mmCIF file of C-alpha atoms in Angstrom:
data_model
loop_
_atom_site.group_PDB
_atom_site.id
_atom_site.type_symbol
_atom_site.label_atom_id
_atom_site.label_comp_id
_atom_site.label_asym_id
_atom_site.label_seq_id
_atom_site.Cartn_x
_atom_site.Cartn_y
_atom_site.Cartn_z
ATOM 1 C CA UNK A 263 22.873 -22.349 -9.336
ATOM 2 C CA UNK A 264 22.895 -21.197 -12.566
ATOM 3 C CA UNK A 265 20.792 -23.308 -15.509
ATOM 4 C CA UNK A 266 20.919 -26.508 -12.838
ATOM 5 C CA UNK A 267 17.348 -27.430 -13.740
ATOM 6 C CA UNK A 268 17.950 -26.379 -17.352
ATOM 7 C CA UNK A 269 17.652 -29.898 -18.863
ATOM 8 C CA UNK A 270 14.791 -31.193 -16.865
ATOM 9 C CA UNK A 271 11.328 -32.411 -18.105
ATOM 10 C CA UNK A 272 8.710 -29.378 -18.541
ATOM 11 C CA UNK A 273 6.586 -30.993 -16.022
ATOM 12 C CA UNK A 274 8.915 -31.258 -13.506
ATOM 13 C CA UNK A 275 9.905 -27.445 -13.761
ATOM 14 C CA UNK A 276 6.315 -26.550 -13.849
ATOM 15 C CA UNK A 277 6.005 -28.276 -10.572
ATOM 16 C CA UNK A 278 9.857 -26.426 -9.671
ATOM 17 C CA UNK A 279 7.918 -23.045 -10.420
ATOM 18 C CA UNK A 280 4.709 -23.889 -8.666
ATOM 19 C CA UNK A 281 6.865 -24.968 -5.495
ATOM 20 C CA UNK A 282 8.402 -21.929 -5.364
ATOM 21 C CA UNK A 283 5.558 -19.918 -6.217
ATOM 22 C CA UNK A 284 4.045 -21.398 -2.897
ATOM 23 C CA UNK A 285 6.972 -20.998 -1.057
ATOM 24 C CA UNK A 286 7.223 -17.454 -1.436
ATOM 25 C CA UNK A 287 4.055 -16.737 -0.998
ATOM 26 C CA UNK A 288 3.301 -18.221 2.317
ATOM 27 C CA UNK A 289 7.030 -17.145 3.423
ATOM 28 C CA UNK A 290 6.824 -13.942 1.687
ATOM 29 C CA UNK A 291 3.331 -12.752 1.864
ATOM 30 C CA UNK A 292 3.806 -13.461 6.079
ATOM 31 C CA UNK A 293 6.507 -11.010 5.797
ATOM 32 C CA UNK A 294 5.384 -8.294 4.002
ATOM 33 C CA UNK A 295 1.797 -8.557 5.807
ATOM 34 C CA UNK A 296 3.423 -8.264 9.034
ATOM 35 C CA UNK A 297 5.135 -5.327 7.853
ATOM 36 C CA UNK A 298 2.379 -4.034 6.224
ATOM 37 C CA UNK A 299 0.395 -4.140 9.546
ATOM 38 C CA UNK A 300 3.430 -2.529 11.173
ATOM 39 C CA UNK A 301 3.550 0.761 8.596
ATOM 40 C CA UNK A 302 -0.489 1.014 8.266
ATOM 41 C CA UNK A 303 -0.541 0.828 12.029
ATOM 42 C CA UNK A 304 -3.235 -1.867 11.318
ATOM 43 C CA UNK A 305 -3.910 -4.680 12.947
ATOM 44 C CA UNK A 306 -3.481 -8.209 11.238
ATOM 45 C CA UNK A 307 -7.260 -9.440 12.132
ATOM 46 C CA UNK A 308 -8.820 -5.790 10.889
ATOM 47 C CA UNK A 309 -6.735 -6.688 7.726
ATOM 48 C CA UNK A 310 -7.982 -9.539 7.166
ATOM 49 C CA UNK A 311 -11.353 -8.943 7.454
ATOM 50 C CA UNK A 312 -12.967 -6.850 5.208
ATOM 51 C CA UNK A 313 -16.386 -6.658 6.705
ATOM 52 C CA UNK A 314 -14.284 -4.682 9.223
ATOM 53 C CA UNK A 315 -13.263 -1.775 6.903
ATOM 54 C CA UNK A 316 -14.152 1.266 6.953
ATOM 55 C CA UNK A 317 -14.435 2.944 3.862
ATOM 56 C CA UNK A 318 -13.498 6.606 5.448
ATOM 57 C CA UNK A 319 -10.263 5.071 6.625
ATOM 58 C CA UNK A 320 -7.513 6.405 4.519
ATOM 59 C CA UNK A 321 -4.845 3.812 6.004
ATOM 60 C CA UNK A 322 -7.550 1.090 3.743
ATOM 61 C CA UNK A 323 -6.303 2.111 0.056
ATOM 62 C CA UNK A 324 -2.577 1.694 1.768
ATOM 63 C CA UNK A 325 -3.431 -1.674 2.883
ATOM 64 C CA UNK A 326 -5.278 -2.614 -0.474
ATOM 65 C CA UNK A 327 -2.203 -1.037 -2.195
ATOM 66 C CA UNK A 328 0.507 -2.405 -0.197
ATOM 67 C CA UNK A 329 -1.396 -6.109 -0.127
ATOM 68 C CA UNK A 330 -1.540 -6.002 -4.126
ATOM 69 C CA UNK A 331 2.429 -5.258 -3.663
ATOM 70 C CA UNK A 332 3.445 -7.514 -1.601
ATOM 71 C CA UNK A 333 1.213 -10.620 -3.540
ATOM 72 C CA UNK A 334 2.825 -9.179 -7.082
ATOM 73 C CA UNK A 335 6.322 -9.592 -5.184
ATOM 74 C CA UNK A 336 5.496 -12.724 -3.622
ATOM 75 C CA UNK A 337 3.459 -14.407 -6.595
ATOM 76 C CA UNK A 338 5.387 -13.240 -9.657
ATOM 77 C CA UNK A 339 8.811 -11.151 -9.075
ATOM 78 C CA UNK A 340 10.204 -13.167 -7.313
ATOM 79 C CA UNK A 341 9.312 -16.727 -8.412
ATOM 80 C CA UNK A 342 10.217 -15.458 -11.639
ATOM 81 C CA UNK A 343 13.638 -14.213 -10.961
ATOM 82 C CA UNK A 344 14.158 -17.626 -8.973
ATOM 83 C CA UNK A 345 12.965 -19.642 -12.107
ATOM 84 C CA UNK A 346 14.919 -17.811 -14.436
ATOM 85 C CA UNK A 347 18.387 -18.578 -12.766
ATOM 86 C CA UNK A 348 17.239 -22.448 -12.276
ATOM 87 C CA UNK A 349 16.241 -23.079 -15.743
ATOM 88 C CA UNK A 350 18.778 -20.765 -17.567
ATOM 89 C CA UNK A 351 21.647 -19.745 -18.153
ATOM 90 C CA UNK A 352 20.867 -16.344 -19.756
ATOM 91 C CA UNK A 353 17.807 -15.394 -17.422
ATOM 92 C CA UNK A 354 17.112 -12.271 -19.351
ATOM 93 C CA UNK A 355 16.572 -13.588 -22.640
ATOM 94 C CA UNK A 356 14.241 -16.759 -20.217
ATOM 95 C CA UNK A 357 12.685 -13.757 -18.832
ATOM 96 C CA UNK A 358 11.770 -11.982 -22.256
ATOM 97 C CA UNK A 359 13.747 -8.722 -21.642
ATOM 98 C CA UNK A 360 15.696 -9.481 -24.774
ATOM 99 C CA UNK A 361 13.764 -8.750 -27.806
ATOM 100 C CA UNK A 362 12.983 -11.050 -31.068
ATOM 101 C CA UNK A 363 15.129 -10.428 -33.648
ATOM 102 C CA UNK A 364 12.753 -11.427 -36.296
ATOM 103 C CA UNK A 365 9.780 -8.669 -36.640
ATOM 104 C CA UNK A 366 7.492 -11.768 -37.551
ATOM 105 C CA UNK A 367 7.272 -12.183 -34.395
ATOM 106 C CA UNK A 368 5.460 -8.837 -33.637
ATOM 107 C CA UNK A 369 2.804 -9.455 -36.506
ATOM 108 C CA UNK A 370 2.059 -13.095 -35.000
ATOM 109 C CA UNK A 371 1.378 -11.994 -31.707
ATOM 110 C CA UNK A 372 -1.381 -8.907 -33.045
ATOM 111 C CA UNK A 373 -3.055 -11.612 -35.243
ATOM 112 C CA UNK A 374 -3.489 -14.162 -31.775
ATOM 113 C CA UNK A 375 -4.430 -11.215 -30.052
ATOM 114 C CA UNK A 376 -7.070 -10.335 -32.313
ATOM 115 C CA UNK A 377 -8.027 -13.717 -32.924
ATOM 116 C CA UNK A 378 -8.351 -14.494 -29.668
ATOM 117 C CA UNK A 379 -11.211 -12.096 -29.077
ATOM 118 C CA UNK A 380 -13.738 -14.380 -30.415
ATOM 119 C CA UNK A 381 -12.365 -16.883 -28.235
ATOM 120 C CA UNK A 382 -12.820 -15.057 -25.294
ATOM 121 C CA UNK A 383 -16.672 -13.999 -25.884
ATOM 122 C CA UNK A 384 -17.053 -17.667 -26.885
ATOM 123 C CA UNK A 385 -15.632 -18.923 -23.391
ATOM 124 C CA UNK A 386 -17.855 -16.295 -21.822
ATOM 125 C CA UNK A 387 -21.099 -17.611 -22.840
ATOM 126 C CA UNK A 388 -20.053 -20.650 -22.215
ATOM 127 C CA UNK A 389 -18.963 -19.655 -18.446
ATOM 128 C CA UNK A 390 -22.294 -18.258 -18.146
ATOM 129 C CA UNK A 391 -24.075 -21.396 -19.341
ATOM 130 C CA UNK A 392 -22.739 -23.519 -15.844
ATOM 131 C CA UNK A 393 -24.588 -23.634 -13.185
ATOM 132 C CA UNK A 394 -22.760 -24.530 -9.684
ATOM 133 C CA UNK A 395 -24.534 -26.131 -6.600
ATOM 134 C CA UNK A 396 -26.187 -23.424 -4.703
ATOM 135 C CA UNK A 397 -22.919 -23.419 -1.699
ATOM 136 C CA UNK A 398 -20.193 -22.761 -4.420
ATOM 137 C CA UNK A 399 -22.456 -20.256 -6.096
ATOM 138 C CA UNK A 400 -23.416 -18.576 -2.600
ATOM 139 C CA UNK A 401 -19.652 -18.550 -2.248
ATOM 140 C CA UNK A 402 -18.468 -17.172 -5.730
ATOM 141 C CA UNK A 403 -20.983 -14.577 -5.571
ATOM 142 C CA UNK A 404 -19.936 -13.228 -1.930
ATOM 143 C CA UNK A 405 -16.372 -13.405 -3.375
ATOM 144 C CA UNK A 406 -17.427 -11.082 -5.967
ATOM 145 C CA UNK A 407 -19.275 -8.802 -3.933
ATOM 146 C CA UNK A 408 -15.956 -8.619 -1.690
ATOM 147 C CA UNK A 409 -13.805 -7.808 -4.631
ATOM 148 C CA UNK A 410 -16.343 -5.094 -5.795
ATOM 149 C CA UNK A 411 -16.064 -3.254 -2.310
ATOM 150 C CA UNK A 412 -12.234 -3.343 -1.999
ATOM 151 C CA UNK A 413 -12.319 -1.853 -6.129
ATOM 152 C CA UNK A 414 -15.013 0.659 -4.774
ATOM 153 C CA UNK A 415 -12.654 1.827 -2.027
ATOM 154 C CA UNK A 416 -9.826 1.916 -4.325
ATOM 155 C CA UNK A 417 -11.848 3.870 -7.026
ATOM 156 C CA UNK A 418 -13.816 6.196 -4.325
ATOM 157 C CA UNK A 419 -10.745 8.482 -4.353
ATOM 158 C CA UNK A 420 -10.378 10.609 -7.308
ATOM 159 C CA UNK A 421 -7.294 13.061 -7.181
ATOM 160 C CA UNK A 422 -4.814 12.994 -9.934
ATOM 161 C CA UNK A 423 -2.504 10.944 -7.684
ATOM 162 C CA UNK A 424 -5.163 8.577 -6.470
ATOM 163 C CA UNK A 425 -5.876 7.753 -10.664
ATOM 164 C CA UNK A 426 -1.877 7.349 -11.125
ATOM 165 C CA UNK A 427 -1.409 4.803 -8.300
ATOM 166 C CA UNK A 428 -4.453 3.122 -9.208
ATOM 167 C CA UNK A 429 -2.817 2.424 -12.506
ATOM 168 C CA UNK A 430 0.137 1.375 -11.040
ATOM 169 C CA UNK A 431 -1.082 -0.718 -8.722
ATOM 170 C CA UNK A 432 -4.183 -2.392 -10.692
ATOM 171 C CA UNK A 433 -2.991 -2.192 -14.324
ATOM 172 C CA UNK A 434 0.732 -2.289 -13.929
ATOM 173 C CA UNK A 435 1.875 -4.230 -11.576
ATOM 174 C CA UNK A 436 -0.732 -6.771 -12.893
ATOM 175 C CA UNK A 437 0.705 -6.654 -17.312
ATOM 176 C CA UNK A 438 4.382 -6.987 -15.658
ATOM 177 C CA UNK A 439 3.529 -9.720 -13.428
ATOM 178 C CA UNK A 440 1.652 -11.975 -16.193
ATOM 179 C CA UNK A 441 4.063 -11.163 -18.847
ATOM 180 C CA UNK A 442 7.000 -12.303 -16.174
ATOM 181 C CA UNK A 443 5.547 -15.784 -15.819
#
């Protein structure tokens, strides 16, 4: 299994990657929701509906927690491990886990990053600039008030721990799961 899509066309591992990707999400992401339920001793139609949540619930931050888990599993790790075994046949160095040997390298990617703040502002204004038809932009903004209460729930406790596992979870898992892919 090792490197057998190695010489393939770009596109057609892209679509390899996205295939799996979808795979192991829906496969995956059954799973470990299922199991989630089972742990939280929550039931699958209070999880997934958050107008059903109750803030003072402590089993909530597990589910948020153990939901952001099981999608970084199913979305990047592992895809990503998958991938890297298809299209190589040294998946650490596909995966990035062996470093550049030339320190270029290093001074390359701060000057992108710092170029690409200007970029970013720029594609801001111009994301602010488009206006969608009132049912997408009823939609988008209900989305965003949805994501604002789960990171209010999530940021509502404030021990030591809570602040730890809040990194982990939101900052983490999310910089090892984009630099995987």
């Amino acid at each position: 299994m090792k490197g057998l899509l190695k010489g393939k066309k770009p596109a057609t591992q892209l679509l390899v990657l996205v295939s799996i990707t979808l795979g192991c999400f829906f496969l995956l992401g059954l799973l470990g929701t299922v199991i989630l339920s089972r742990v939280t001793g929550m039931d699958l139609m209070t999880m997934s509906d958050t107008s059903k949540w109750n803030a003072a619930d402590e089993r909530i931050v597990w589910v948020i927690r153990g939901m952001q888990l099981v999608q970084f599993i199913c979305l990047f790790l592992v895809p990503c491990f998958i991938c890297a075994q298809l299209f190589s046949l040294d998946a650490s160095k596909y995966l990035g886990f062996v470093p550049p040997h030339n320190p270029v390298y290093f001074l390359v990617g701060c000057a992108l990053l710092l170029l690409a703040i200007p970029l970013t502002n720029f594609v801001g204004e111009l994301n602010r600039l488009v206006e969608f038809p009132s049912g997408i932009a009823t939609w988008m903004k209900e989305q965003e008030e949805e994501a604002a209460s789960t990171l209010k729930i999530l940021l509502s406790r404030r021990t030591p721990a809570d602040l730890v596992m809040n990194l982990l979870f939101i900052a983490v898992l999310a910089a090892v799961g984009e630099e995987l892919l």
